[in-house]
mmCIF file of C-alpha atoms and ligand atoms in Angstrom:
data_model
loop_
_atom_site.group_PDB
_atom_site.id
_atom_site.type_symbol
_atom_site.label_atom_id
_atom_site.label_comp_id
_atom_site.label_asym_id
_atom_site.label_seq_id
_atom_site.Cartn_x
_atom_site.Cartn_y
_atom_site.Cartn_z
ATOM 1 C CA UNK A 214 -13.838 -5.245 18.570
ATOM 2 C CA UNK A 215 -10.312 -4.156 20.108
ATOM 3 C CA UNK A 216 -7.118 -6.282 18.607
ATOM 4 C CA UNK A 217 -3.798 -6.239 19.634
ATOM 5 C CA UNK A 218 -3.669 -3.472 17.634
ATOM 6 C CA UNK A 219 -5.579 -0.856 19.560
ATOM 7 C CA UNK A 220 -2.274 -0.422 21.843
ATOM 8 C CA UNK A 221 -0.739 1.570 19.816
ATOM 9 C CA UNK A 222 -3.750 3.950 19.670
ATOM 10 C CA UNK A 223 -2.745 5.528 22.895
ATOM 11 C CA UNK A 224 0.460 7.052 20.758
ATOM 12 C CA UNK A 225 -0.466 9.409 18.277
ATOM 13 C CA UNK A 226 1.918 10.734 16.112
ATOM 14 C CA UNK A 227 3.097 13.412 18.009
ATOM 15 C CA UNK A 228 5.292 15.572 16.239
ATOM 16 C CA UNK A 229 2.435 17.102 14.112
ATOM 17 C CA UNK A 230 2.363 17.612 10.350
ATOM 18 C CA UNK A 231 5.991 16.012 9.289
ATOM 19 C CA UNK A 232 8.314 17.906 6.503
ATOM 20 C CA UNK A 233 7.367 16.372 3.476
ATOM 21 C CA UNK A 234 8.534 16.421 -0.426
ATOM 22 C CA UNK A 235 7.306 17.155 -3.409
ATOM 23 C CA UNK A 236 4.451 15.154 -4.393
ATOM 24 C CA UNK A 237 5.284 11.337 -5.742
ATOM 25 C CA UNK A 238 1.970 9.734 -6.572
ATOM 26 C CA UNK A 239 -1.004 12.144 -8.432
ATOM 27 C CA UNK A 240 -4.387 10.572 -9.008
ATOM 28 C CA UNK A 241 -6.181 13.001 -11.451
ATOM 29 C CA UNK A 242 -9.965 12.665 -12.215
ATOM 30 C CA UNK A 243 -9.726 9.007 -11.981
ATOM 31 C CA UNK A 244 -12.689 7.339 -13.504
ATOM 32 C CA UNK A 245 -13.683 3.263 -13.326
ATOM 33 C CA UNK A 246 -16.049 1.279 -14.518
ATOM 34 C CA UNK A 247 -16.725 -2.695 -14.467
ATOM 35 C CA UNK A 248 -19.503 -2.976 -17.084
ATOM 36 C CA UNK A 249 -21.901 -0.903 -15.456
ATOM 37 C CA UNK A 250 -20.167 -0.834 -12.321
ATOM 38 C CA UNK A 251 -19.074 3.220 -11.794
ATOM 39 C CA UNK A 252 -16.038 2.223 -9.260
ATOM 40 C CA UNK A 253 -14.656 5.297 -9.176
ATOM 41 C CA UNK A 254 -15.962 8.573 -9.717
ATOM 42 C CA UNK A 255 -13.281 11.349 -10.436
ATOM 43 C CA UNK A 256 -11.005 10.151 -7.486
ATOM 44 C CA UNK A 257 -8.255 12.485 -7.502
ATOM 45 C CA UNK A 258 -5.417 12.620 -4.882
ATOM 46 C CA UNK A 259 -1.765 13.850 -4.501
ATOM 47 C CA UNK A 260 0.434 12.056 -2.020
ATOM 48 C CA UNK A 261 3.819 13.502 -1.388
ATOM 49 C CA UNK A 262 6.932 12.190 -0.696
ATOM 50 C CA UNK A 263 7.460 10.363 2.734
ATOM 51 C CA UNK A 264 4.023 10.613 3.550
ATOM 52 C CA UNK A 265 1.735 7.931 4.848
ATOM 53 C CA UNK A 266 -1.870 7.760 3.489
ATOM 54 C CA UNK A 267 -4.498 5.557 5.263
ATOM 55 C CA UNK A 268 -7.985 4.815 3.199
ATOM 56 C CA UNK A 269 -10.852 3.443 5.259
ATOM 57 C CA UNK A 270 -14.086 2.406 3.573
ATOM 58 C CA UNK A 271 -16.632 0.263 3.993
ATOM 59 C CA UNK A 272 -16.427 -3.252 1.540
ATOM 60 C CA UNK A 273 -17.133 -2.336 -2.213
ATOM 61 C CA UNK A 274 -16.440 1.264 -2.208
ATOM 62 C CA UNK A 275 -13.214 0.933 -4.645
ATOM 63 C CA UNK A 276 -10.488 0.877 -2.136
ATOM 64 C CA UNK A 277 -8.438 -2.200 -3.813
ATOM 65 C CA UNK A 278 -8.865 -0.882 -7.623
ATOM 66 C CA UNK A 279 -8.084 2.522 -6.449
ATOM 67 C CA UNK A 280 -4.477 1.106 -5.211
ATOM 68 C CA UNK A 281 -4.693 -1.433 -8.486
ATOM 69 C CA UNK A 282 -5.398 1.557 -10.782
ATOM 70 C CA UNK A 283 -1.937 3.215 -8.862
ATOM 71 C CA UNK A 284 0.395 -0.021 -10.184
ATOM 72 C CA UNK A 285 -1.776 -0.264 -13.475
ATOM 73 C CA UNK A 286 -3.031 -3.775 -12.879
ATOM 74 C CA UNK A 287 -6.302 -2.210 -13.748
ATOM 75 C CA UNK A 288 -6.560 0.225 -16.547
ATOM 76 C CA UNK A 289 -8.088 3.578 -15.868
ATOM 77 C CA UNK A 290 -11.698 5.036 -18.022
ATOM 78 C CA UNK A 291 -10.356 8.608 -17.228
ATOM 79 C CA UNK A 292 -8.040 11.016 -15.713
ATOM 80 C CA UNK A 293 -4.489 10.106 -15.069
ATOM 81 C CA UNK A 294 -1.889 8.924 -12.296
ATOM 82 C CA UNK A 295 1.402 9.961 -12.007
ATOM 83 C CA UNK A 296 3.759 8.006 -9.691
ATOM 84 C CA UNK A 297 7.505 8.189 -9.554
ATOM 85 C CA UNK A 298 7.440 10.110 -12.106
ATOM 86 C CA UNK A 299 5.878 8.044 -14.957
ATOM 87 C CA UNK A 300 2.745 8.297 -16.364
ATOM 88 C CA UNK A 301 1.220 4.668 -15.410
ATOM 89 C CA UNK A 302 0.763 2.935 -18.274
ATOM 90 C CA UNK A 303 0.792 5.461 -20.742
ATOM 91 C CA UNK A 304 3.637 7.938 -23.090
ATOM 92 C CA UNK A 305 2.685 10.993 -24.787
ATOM 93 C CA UNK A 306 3.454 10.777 -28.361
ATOM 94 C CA UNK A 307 4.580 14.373 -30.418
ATOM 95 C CA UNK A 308 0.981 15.622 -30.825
ATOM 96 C CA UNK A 309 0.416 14.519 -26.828
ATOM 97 C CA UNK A 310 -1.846 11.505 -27.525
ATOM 98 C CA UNK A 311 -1.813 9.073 -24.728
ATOM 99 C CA UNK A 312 -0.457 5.659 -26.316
ATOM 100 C CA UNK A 313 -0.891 2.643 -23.924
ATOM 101 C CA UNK A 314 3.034 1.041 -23.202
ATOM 102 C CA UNK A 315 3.734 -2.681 -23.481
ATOM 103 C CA UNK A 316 4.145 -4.944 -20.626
ATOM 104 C CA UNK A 317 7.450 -4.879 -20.364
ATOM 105 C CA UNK A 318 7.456 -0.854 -19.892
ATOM 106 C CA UNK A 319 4.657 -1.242 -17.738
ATOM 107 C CA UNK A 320 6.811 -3.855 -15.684
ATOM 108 C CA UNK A 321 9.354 -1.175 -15.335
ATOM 109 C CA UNK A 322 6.637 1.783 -14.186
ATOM 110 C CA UNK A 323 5.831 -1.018 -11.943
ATOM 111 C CA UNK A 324 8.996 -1.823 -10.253
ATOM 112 C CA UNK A 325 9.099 1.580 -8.393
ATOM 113 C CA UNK A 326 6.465 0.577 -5.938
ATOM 114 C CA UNK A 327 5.911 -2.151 -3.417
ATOM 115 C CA UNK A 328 2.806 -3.933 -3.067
ATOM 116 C CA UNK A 329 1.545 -5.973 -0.665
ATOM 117 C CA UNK A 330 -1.708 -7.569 -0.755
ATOM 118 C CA UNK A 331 -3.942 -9.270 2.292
ATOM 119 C CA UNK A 332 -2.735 -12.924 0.833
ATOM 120 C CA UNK A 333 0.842 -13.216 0.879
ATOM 121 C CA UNK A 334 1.625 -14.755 -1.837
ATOM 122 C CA UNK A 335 4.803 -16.183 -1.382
ATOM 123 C CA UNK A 336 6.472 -18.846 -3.324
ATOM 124 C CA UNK A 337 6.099 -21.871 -1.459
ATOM 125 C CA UNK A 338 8.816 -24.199 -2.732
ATOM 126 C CA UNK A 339 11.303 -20.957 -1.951
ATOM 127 C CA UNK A 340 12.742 -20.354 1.817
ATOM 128 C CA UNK A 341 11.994 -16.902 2.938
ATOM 129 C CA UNK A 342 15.470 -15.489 1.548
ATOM 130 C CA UNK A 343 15.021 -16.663 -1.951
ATOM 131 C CA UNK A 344 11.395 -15.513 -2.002
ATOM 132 C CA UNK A 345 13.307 -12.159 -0.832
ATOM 133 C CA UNK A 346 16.328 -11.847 -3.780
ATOM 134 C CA UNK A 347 14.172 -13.720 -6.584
ATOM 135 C CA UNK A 348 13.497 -10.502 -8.235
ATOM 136 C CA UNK A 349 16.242 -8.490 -7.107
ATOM 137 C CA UNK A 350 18.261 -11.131 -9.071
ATOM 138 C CA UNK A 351 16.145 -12.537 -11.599
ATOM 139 C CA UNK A 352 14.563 -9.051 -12.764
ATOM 140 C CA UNK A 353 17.274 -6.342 -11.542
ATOM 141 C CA UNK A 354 20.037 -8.485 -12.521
ATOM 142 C CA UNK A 355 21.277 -7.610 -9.108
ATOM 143 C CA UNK A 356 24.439 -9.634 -7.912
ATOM 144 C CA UNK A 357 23.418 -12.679 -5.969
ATOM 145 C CA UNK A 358 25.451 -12.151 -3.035
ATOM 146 C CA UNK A 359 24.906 -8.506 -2.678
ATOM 147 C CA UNK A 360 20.811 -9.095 -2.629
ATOM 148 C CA UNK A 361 21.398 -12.096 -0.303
ATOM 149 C CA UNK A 362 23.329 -9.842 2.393
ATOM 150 C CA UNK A 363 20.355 -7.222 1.897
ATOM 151 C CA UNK A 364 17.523 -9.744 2.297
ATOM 152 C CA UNK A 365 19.034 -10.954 5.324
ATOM 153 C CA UNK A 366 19.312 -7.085 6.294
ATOM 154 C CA UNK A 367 15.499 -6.929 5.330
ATOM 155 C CA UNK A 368 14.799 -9.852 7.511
ATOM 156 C CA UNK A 369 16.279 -8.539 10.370
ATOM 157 C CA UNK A 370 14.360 -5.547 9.801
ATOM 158 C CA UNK A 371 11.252 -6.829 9.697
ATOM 159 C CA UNK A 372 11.951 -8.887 12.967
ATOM 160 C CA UNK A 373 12.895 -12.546 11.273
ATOM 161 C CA UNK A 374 16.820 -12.636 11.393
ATOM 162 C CA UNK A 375 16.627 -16.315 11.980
ATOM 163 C CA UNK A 376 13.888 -17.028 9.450
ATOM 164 C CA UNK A 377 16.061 -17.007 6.307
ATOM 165 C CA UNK A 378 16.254 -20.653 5.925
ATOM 166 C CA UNK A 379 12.407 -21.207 6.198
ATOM 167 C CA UNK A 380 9.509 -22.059 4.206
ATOM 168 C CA UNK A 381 6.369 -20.229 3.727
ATOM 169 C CA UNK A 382 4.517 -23.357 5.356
ATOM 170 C CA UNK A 383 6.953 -22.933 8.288
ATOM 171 C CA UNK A 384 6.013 -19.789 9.187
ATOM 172 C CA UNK A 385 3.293 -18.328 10.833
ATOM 173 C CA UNK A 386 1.017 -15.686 8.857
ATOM 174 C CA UNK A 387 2.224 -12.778 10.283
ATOM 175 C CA UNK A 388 5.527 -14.038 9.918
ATOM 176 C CA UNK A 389 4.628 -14.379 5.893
ATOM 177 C CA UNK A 390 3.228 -11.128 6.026
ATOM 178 C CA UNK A 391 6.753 -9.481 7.263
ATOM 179 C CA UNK A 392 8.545 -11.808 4.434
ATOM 180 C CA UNK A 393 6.410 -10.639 1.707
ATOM 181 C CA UNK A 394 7.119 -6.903 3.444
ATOM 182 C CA UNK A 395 10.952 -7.945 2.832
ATOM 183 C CA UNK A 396 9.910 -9.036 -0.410
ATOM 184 C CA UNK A 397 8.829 -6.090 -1.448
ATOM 185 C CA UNK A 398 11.496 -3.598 -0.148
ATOM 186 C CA UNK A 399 14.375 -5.472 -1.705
ATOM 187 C CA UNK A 400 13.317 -3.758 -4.749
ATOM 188 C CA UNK A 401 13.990 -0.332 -3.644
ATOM 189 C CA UNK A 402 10.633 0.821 -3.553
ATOM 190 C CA UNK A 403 9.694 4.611 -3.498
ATOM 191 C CA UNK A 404 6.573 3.655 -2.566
ATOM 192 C CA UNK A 405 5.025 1.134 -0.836
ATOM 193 C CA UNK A 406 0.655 0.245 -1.355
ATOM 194 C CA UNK A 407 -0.939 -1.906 1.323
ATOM 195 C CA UNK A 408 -4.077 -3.532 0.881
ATOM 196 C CA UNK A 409 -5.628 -4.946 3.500
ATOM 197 C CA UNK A 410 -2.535 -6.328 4.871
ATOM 198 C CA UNK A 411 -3.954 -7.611 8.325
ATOM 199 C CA UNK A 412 -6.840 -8.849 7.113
ATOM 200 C CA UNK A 413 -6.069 -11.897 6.684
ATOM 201 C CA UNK A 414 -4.584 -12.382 10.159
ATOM 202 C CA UNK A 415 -5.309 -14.146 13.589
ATOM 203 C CA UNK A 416 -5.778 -11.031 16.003
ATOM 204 C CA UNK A 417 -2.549 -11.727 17.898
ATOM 205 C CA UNK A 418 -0.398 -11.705 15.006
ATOM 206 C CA UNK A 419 -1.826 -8.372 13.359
ATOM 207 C CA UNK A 420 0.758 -5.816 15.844
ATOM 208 C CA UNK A 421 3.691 -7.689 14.513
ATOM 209 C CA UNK A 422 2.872 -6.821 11.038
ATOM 210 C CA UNK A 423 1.564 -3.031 11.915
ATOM 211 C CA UNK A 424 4.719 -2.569 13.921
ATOM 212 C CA UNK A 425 6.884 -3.258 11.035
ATOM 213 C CA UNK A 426 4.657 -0.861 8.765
ATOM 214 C CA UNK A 427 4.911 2.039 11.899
ATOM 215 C CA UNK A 428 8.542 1.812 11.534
ATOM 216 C CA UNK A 429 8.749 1.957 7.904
ATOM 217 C CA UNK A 430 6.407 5.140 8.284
ATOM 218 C CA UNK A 431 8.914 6.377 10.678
ATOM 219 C CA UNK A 432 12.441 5.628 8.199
ATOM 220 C CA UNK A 433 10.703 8.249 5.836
ATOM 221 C CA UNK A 434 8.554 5.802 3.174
ATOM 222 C CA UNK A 435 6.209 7.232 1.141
ATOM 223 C CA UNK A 436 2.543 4.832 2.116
ATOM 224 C CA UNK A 437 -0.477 4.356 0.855
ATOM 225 C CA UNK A 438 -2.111 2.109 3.265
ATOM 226 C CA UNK A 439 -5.818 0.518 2.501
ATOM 227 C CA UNK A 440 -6.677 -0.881 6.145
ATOM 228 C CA UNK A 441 -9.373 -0.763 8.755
ATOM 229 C CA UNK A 442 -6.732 -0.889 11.604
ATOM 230 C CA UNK A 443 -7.412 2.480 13.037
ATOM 231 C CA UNK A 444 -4.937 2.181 15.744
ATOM 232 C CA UNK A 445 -2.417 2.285 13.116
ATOM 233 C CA UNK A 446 -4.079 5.225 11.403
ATOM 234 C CA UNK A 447 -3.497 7.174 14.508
ATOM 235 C CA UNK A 448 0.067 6.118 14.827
ATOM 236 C CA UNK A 449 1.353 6.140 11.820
ATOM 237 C CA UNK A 450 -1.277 8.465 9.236
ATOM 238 C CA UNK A 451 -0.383 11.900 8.075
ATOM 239 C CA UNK A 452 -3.983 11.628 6.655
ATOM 240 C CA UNK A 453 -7.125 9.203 6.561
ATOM 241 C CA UNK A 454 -9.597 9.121 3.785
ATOM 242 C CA UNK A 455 -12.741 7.759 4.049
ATOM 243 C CA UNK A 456 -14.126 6.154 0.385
ATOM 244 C CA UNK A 457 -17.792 5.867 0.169
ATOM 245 C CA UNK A 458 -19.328 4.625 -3.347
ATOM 246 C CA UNK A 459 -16.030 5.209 -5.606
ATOM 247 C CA UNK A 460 -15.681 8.605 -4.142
ATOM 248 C CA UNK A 461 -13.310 10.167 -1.304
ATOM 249 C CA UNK A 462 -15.847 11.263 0.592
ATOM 250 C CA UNK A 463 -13.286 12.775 3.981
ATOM 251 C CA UNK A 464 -9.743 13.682 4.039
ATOM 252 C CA UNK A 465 -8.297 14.478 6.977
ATOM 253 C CA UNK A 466 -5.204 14.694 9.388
ATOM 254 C CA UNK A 467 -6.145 11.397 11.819
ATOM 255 C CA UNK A 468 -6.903 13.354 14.825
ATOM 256 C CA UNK A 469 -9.713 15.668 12.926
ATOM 257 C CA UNK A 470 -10.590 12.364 10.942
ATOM 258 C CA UNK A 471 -11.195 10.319 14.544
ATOM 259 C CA UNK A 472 -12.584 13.520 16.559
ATOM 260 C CA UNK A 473 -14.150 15.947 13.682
ATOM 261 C CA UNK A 474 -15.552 13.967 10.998
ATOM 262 C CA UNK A 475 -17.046 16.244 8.197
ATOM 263 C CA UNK A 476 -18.819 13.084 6.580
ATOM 264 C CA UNK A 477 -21.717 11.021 7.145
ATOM 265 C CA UNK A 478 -20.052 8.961 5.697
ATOM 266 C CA UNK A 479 -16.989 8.852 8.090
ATOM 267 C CA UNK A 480 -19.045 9.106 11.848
ATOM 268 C CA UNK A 481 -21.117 5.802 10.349
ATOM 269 C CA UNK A 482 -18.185 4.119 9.699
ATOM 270 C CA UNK A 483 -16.266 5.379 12.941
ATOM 271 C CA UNK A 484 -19.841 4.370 15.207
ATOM 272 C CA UNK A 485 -19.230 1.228 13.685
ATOM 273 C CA UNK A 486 -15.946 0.336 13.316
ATOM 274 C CA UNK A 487 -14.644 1.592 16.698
HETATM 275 P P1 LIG B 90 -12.996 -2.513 -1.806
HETATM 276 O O1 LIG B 90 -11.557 -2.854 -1.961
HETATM 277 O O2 LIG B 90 -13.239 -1.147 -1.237
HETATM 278 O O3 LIG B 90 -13.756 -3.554 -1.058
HETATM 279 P P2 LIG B 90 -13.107 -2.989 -4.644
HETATM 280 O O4 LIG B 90 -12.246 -1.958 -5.255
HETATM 281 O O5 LIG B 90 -12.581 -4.361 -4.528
HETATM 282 O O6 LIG B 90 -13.664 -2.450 -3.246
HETATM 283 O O7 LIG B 90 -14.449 -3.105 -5.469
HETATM 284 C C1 LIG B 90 -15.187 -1.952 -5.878
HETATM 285 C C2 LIG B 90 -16.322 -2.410 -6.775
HETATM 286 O O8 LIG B 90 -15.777 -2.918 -7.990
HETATM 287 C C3 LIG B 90 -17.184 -3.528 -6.209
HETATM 288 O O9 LIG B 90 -18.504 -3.293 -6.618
HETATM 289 C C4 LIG B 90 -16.620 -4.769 -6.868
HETATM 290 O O10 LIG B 90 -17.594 -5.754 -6.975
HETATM 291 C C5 LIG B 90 -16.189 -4.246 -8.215
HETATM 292 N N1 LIG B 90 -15.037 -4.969 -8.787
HETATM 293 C C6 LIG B 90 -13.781 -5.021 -8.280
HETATM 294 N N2 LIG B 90 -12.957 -5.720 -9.066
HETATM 295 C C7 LIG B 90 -13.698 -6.141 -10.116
HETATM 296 C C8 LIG B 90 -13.414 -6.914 -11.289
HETATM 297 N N3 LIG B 90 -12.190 -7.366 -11.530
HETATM 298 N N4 LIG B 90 -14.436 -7.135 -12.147
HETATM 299 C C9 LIG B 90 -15.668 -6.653 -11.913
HETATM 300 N N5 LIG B 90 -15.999 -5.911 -10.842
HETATM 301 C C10 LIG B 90 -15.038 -5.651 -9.949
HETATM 302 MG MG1 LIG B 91 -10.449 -4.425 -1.163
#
């Protein structure tokens, strides 16, 4: 079915491969299991700096612990990720054994990257502002007036420079959706993992929530982006990965990935998804 969404289909990115730096994120050989679930079966991916990554797939295929595995709220069976430069979850002692880091390290790996998830998650009983300089203050020990005057900066980017004062229940959900975008950028992030982050959404507020993610893509941040919103994959993608079964199954620049499919995989999910 077309959303509001599918207008911005009509404007692919059209500039062609962008200049790009040095890789920021490496998946390695990534192996998952629940039980005797294989989710993912030697995933491995490099995304480099200031690019934008979509992943398609259909439900189940490992999508959401793929981007989990990234932050290290799921532990990996195998391989390795590099992002920002740390080995997630790990250090190498002096004979190179891998030795799992505490929480609080972890935190810090953490930190680097923005996530934002298909349920908001805001704190209710805090107005959109604090929700935006909790951590920037509570965790960064940033100064309270500095991370107020960039929240309200945030806001404005995100399209909500009145909304400082309100509460999550006064605001709509794509207007929680930006916030939590806000929320997530006040800590500086290098990168920034989406999953699902329209889902969740009444049709006509899903473009207000892409448009803020096309111009993020555009200011030069590094995105990995776990949505179904193809309209945005054309816009915004340097490439779109299909995952089929805990594997990447296509990888391609949007316009092959839409026109060219190599995969099965990919023209089943394209016959059925556009
Ligand atoms: P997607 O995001 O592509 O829909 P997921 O990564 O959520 O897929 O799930 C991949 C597979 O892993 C599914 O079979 C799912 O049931 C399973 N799975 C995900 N999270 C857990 C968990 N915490 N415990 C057990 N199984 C899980
Ligand atoms: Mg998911």
């Amino acid at each position: 079915p077309l959303t509001a969404a599918d207008g911005v289909a009509d404007a692919p990115r059209s500039v062609g491969p962008r200049d790009l730096g040095p890789p920021i994120v490496e998946i390695r050989n990534v192996q998952k299991h629940f039980g005797s679930n294989h989710v993912l079966r030697d995933v491995s991916l490099t995304v480099r700096t200031g690019e934008v990554v979509v992943i398609a797939g259909r439900s189940g295929s490992g999508k959401s612990t793929l981007l989990r595995c990234v932050d290290h709220l799921e532990t990996i069976d195998g391989g390795s990720i590099t992002a920002c430069g740390h080995l997630m979850g790990y250090r190498q002692d002096s004979s190179g054994k891998l030795v799992p880091l505490g929480d609080g390290k972890v935190a810090r790996q953490r930190r680097e990257m923005g996530m934002v998830f298909q349920s908001f998650n805001l704190f209710p009983h805090l107005s959109a502002l604090r929700n935006i300089t909790l951590s920037p203050v509570k965790i960064m020990g940033e100064n309270p007036a500095k991370a107020e005057a960039h929240a309200r900066e945030l806001l404005a980017r995100v399209g909500l420079p009145d909304k400082a004062d309100a509460y999550p229940a006064q605001l709509s959900g794509g207007q929680q959706q930006r916030v939590a975008i806000a929320r997530a950028l006040a800590m500086r992030p290098k990168v920034m993992l989406f999953d699902e982050p329209t889902s969740a959404l009444d049709p006509e507020m899903i473009s207000e929530v892409l448009d803020v993610m096309i111009d993020l893509s555009r200011q030069g941040m590094t995105m990995i982006v776990v949505t179904h919103e193809m309209g945005f994959a054309r816009a915004a993608a340097d490439r779109v990965l299909l995952m089929h079964g805990g594997e990447i199954v296509e990888e391609s620049p949007p316009e092959e990935f839409f026109t060219n499919p190599k995969s099965e995989h990919t023209k089943l999910f394209l016959s059925k998804i556009l």
